[in-house]
PDB file of C-alpha atoms and ligand atoms in Angstrom:
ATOM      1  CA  UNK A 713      -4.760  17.673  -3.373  1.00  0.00           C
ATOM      2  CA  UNK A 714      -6.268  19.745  -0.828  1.00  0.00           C
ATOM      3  CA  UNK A 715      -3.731  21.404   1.851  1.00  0.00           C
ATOM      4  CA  UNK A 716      -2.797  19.179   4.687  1.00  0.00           C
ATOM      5  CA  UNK A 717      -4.269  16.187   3.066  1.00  0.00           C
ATOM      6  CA  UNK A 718      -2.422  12.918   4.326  1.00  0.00           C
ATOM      7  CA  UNK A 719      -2.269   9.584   3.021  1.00  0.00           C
ATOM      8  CA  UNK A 720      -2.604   6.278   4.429  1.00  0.00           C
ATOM      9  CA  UNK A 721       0.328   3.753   3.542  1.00  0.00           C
ATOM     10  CA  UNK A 722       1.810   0.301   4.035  1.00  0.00           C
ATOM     11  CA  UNK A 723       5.350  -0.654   3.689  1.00  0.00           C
ATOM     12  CA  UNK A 724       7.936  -2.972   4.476  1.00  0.00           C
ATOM     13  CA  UNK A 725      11.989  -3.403   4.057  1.00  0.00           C
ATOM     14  CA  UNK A 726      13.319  -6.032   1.599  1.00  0.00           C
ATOM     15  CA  UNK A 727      13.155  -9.243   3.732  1.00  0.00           C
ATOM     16  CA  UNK A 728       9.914  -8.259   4.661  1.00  0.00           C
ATOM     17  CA  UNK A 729      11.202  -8.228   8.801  1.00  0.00           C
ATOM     18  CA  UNK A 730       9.664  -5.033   9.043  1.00  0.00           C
ATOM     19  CA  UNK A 731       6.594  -4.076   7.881  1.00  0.00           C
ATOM     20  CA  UNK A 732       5.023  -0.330   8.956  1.00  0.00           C
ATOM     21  CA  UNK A 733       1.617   1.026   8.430  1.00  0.00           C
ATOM     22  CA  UNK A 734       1.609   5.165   8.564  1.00  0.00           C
ATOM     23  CA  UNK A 735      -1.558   6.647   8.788  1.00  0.00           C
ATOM     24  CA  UNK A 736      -0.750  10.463   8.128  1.00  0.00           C
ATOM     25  CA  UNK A 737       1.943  10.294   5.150  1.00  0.00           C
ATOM     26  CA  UNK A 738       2.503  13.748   4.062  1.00  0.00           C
ATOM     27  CA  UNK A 739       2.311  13.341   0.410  1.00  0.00           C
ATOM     28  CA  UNK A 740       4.865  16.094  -0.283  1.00  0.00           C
ATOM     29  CA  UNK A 741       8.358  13.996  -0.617  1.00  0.00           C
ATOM     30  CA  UNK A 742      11.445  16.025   0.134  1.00  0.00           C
ATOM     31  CA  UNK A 743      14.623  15.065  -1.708  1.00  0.00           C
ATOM     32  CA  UNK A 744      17.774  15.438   0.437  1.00  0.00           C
ATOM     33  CA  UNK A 745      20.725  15.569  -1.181  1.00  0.00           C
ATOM     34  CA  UNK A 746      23.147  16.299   1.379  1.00  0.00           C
ATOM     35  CA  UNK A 747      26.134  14.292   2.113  1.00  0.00           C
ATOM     36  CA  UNK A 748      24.983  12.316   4.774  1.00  0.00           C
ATOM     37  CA  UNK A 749      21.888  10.713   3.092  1.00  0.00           C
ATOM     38  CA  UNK A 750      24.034  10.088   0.371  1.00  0.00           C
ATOM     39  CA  UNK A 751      26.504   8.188   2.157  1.00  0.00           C
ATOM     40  CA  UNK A 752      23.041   6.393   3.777  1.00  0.00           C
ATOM     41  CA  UNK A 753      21.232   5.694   0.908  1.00  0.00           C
ATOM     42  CA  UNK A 754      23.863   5.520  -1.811  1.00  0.00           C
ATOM     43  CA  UNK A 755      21.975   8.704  -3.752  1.00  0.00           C
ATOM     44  CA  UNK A 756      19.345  11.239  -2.156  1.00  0.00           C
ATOM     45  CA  UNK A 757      16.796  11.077   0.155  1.00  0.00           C
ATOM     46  CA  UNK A 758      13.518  10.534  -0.517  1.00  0.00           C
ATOM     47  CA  UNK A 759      11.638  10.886   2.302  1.00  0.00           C
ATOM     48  CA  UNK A 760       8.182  12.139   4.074  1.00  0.00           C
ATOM     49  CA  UNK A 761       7.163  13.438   6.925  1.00  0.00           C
ATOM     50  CA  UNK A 762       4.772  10.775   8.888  1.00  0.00           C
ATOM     51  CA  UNK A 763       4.021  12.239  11.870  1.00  0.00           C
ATOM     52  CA  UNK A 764       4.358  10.283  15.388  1.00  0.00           C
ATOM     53  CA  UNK A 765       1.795   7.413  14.844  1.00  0.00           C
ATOM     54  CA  UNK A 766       3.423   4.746  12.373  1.00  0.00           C
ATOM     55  CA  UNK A 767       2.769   1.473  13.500  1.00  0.00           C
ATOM     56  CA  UNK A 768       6.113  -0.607  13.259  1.00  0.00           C
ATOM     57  CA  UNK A 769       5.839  -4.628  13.317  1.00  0.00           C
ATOM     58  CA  UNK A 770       8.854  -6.573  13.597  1.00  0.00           C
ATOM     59  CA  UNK A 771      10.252  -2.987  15.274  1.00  0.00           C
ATOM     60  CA  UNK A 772      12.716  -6.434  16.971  1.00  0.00           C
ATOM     61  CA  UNK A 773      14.238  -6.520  14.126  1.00  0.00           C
ATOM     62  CA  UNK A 774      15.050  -2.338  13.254  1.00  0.00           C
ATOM     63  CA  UNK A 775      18.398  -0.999  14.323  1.00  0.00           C
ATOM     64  CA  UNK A 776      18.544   2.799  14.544  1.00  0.00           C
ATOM     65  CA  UNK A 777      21.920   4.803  14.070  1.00  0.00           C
ATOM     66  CA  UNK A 778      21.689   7.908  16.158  1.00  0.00           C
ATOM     67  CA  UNK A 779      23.410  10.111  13.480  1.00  0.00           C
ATOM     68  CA  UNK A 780      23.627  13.634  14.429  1.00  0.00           C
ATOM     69  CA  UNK A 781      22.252  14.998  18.232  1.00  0.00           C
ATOM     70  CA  UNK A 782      18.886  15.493  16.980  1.00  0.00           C
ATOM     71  CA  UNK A 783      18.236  12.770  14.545  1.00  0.00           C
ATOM     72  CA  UNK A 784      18.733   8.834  14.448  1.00  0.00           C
ATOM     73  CA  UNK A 785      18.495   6.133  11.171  1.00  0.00           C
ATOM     74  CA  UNK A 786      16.609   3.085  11.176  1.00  0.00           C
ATOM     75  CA  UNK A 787      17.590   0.478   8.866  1.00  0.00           C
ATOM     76  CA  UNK A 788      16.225  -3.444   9.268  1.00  0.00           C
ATOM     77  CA  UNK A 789      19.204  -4.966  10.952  1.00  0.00           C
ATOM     78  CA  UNK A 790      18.591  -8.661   8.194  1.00  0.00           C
ATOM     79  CA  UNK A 791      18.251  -6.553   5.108  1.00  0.00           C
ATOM     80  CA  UNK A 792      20.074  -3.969   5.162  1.00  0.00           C
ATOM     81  CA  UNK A 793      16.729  -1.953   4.045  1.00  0.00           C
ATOM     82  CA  UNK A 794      17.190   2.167   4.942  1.00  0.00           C
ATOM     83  CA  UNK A 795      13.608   3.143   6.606  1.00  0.00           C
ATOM     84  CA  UNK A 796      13.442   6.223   8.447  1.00  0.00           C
ATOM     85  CA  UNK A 797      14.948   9.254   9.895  1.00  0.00           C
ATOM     86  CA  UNK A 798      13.820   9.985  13.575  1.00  0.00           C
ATOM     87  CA  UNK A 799      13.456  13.485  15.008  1.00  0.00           C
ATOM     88  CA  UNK A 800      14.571  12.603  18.795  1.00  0.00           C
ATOM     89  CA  UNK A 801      13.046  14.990  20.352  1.00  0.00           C
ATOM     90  CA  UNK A 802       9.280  15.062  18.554  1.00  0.00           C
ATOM     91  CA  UNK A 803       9.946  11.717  17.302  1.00  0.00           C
ATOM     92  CA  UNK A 804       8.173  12.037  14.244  1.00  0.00           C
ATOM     93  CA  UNK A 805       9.068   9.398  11.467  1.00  0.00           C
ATOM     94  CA  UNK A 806      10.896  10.863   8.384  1.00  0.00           C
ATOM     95  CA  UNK A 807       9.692   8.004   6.196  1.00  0.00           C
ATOM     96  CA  UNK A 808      11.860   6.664   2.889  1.00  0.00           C
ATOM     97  CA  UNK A 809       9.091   6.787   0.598  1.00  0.00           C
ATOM     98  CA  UNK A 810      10.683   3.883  -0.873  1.00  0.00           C
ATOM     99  CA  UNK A 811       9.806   1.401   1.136  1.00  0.00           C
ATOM    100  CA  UNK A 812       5.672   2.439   0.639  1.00  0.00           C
ATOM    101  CA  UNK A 813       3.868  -0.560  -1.533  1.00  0.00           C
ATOM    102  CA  UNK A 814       1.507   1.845  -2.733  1.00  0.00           C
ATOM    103  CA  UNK A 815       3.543   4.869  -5.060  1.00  0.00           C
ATOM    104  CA  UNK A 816      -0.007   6.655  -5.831  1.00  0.00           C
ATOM    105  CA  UNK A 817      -0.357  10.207  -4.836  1.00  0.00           C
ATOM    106  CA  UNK A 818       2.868  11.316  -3.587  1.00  0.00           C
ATOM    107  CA  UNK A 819       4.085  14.010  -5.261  1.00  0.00           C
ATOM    108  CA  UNK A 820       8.325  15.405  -5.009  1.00  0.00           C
ATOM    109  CA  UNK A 821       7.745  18.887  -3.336  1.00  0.00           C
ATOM    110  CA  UNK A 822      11.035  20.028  -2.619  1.00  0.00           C
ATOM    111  CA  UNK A 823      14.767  19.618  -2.815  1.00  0.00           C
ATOM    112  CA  UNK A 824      17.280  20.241   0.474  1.00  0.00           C
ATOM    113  CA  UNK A 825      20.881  20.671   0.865  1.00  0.00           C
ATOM    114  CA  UNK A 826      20.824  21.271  -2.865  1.00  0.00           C
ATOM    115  CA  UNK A 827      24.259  23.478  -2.134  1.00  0.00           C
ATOM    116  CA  UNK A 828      26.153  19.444  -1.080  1.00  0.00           C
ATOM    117  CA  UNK A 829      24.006  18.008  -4.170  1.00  0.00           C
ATOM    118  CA  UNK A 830      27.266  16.904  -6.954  1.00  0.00           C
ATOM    119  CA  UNK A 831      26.591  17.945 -10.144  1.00  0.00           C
ATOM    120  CA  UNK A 832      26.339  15.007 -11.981  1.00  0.00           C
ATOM    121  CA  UNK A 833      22.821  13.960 -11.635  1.00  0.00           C
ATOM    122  CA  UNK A 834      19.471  15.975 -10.997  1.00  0.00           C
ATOM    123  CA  UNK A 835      15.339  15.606 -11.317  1.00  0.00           C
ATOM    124  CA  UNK A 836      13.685  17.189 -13.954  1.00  0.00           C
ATOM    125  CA  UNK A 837      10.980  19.580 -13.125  1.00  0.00           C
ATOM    126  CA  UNK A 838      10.399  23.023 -11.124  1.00  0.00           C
ATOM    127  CA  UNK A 839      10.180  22.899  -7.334  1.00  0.00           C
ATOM    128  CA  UNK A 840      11.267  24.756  -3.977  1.00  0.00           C
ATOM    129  CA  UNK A 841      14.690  24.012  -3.658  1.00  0.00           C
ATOM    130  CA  UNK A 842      16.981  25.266  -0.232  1.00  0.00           C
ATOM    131  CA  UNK A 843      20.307  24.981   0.957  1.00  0.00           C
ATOM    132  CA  UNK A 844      21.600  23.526   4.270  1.00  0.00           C
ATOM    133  CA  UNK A 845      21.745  26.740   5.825  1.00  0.00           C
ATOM    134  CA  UNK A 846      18.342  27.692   4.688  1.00  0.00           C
ATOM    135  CA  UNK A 847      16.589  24.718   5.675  1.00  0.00           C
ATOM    136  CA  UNK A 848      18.657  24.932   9.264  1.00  0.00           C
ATOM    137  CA  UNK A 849      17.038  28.631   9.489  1.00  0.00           C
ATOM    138  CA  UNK A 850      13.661  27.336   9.012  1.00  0.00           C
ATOM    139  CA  UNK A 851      13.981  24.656  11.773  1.00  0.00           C
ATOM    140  CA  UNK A 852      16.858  26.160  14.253  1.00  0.00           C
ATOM    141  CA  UNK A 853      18.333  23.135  15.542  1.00  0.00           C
ATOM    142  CA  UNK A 854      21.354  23.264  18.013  1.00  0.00           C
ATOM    143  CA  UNK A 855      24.137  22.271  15.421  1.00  0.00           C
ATOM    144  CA  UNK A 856      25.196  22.918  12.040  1.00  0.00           C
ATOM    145  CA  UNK A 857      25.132  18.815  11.190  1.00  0.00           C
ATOM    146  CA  UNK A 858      22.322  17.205   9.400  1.00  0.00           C
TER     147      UNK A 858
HETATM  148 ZN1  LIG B1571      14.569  -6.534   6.156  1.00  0.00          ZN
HETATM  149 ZN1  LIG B1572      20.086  14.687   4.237  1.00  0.00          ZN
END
């Protein structure tokens, strides 16, 4: 897949209250293992960058947790269903790839937080893997929360 290639996908939660439609899916999924997705999602996060134009129907019926200063968690507020992370201040859409109809062409690029990730489970395969602190170097943020 050439570099910077997106992807086009639909989606919707469980009850089907919320549908999306994201137009510039990064197909590199990022596993998050640290505490705080855990607690979220009940296991790691598996989510992808989707930019700042997903389309949102039913947005009426989304609830968004504002988690940490920088970041807040949408979830359908029927269902129950986890949907995205949002980056306040660029408010780009960390996506759960999960809730994508179409699996085709994403690909698990990278593992964060893997210094909170518990030792009893783990994906097979070699990728770029980075702690909490590393992955707060790379972005800077104001706090040492995720
Ligand atoms: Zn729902
Ligand atoms: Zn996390």
């Amino acid at each position: 897949m050439a570099e910077g290639e997106k992807l086009e996908k639909t989606g919707r939660c469980l009850c089907g209250a919320v549908t999306v439609t994201a137009t510039a899916v990064d197909p590199h999924v990022h596993a998050c293992h640290c505490a705080m997705c855990r607690r979220w999602n009940g296991g790691p996060a598996m989510a992808s960058n989707c930019g700042t134009t997903v389309e949102i129907a039913g947005a009426e019926n989304v609830t968004a947790y504002r988690s940490s200063a920088w970041a807040e968690r949408a979830f359908c507020k029927t269902c129950g269903t986890n949907l995205f992370y949002r980056v306040v201040e660029s408010d780009e859409l960390i996506v759960n790839v999960g809730i994508f109809d179409d699996q085709s062409g994403l690909e698990l690029a990278g593992e964060i937080f893997v210094d909170e990730q518990p030792g009893w489970y783990g994906f097979a395969g070699e990728r770029n893997r980075m702690t909490g602190a590393e992955v707060f170097a790379m972005f800077a943020p104001k706090e040492d929360e995720a």
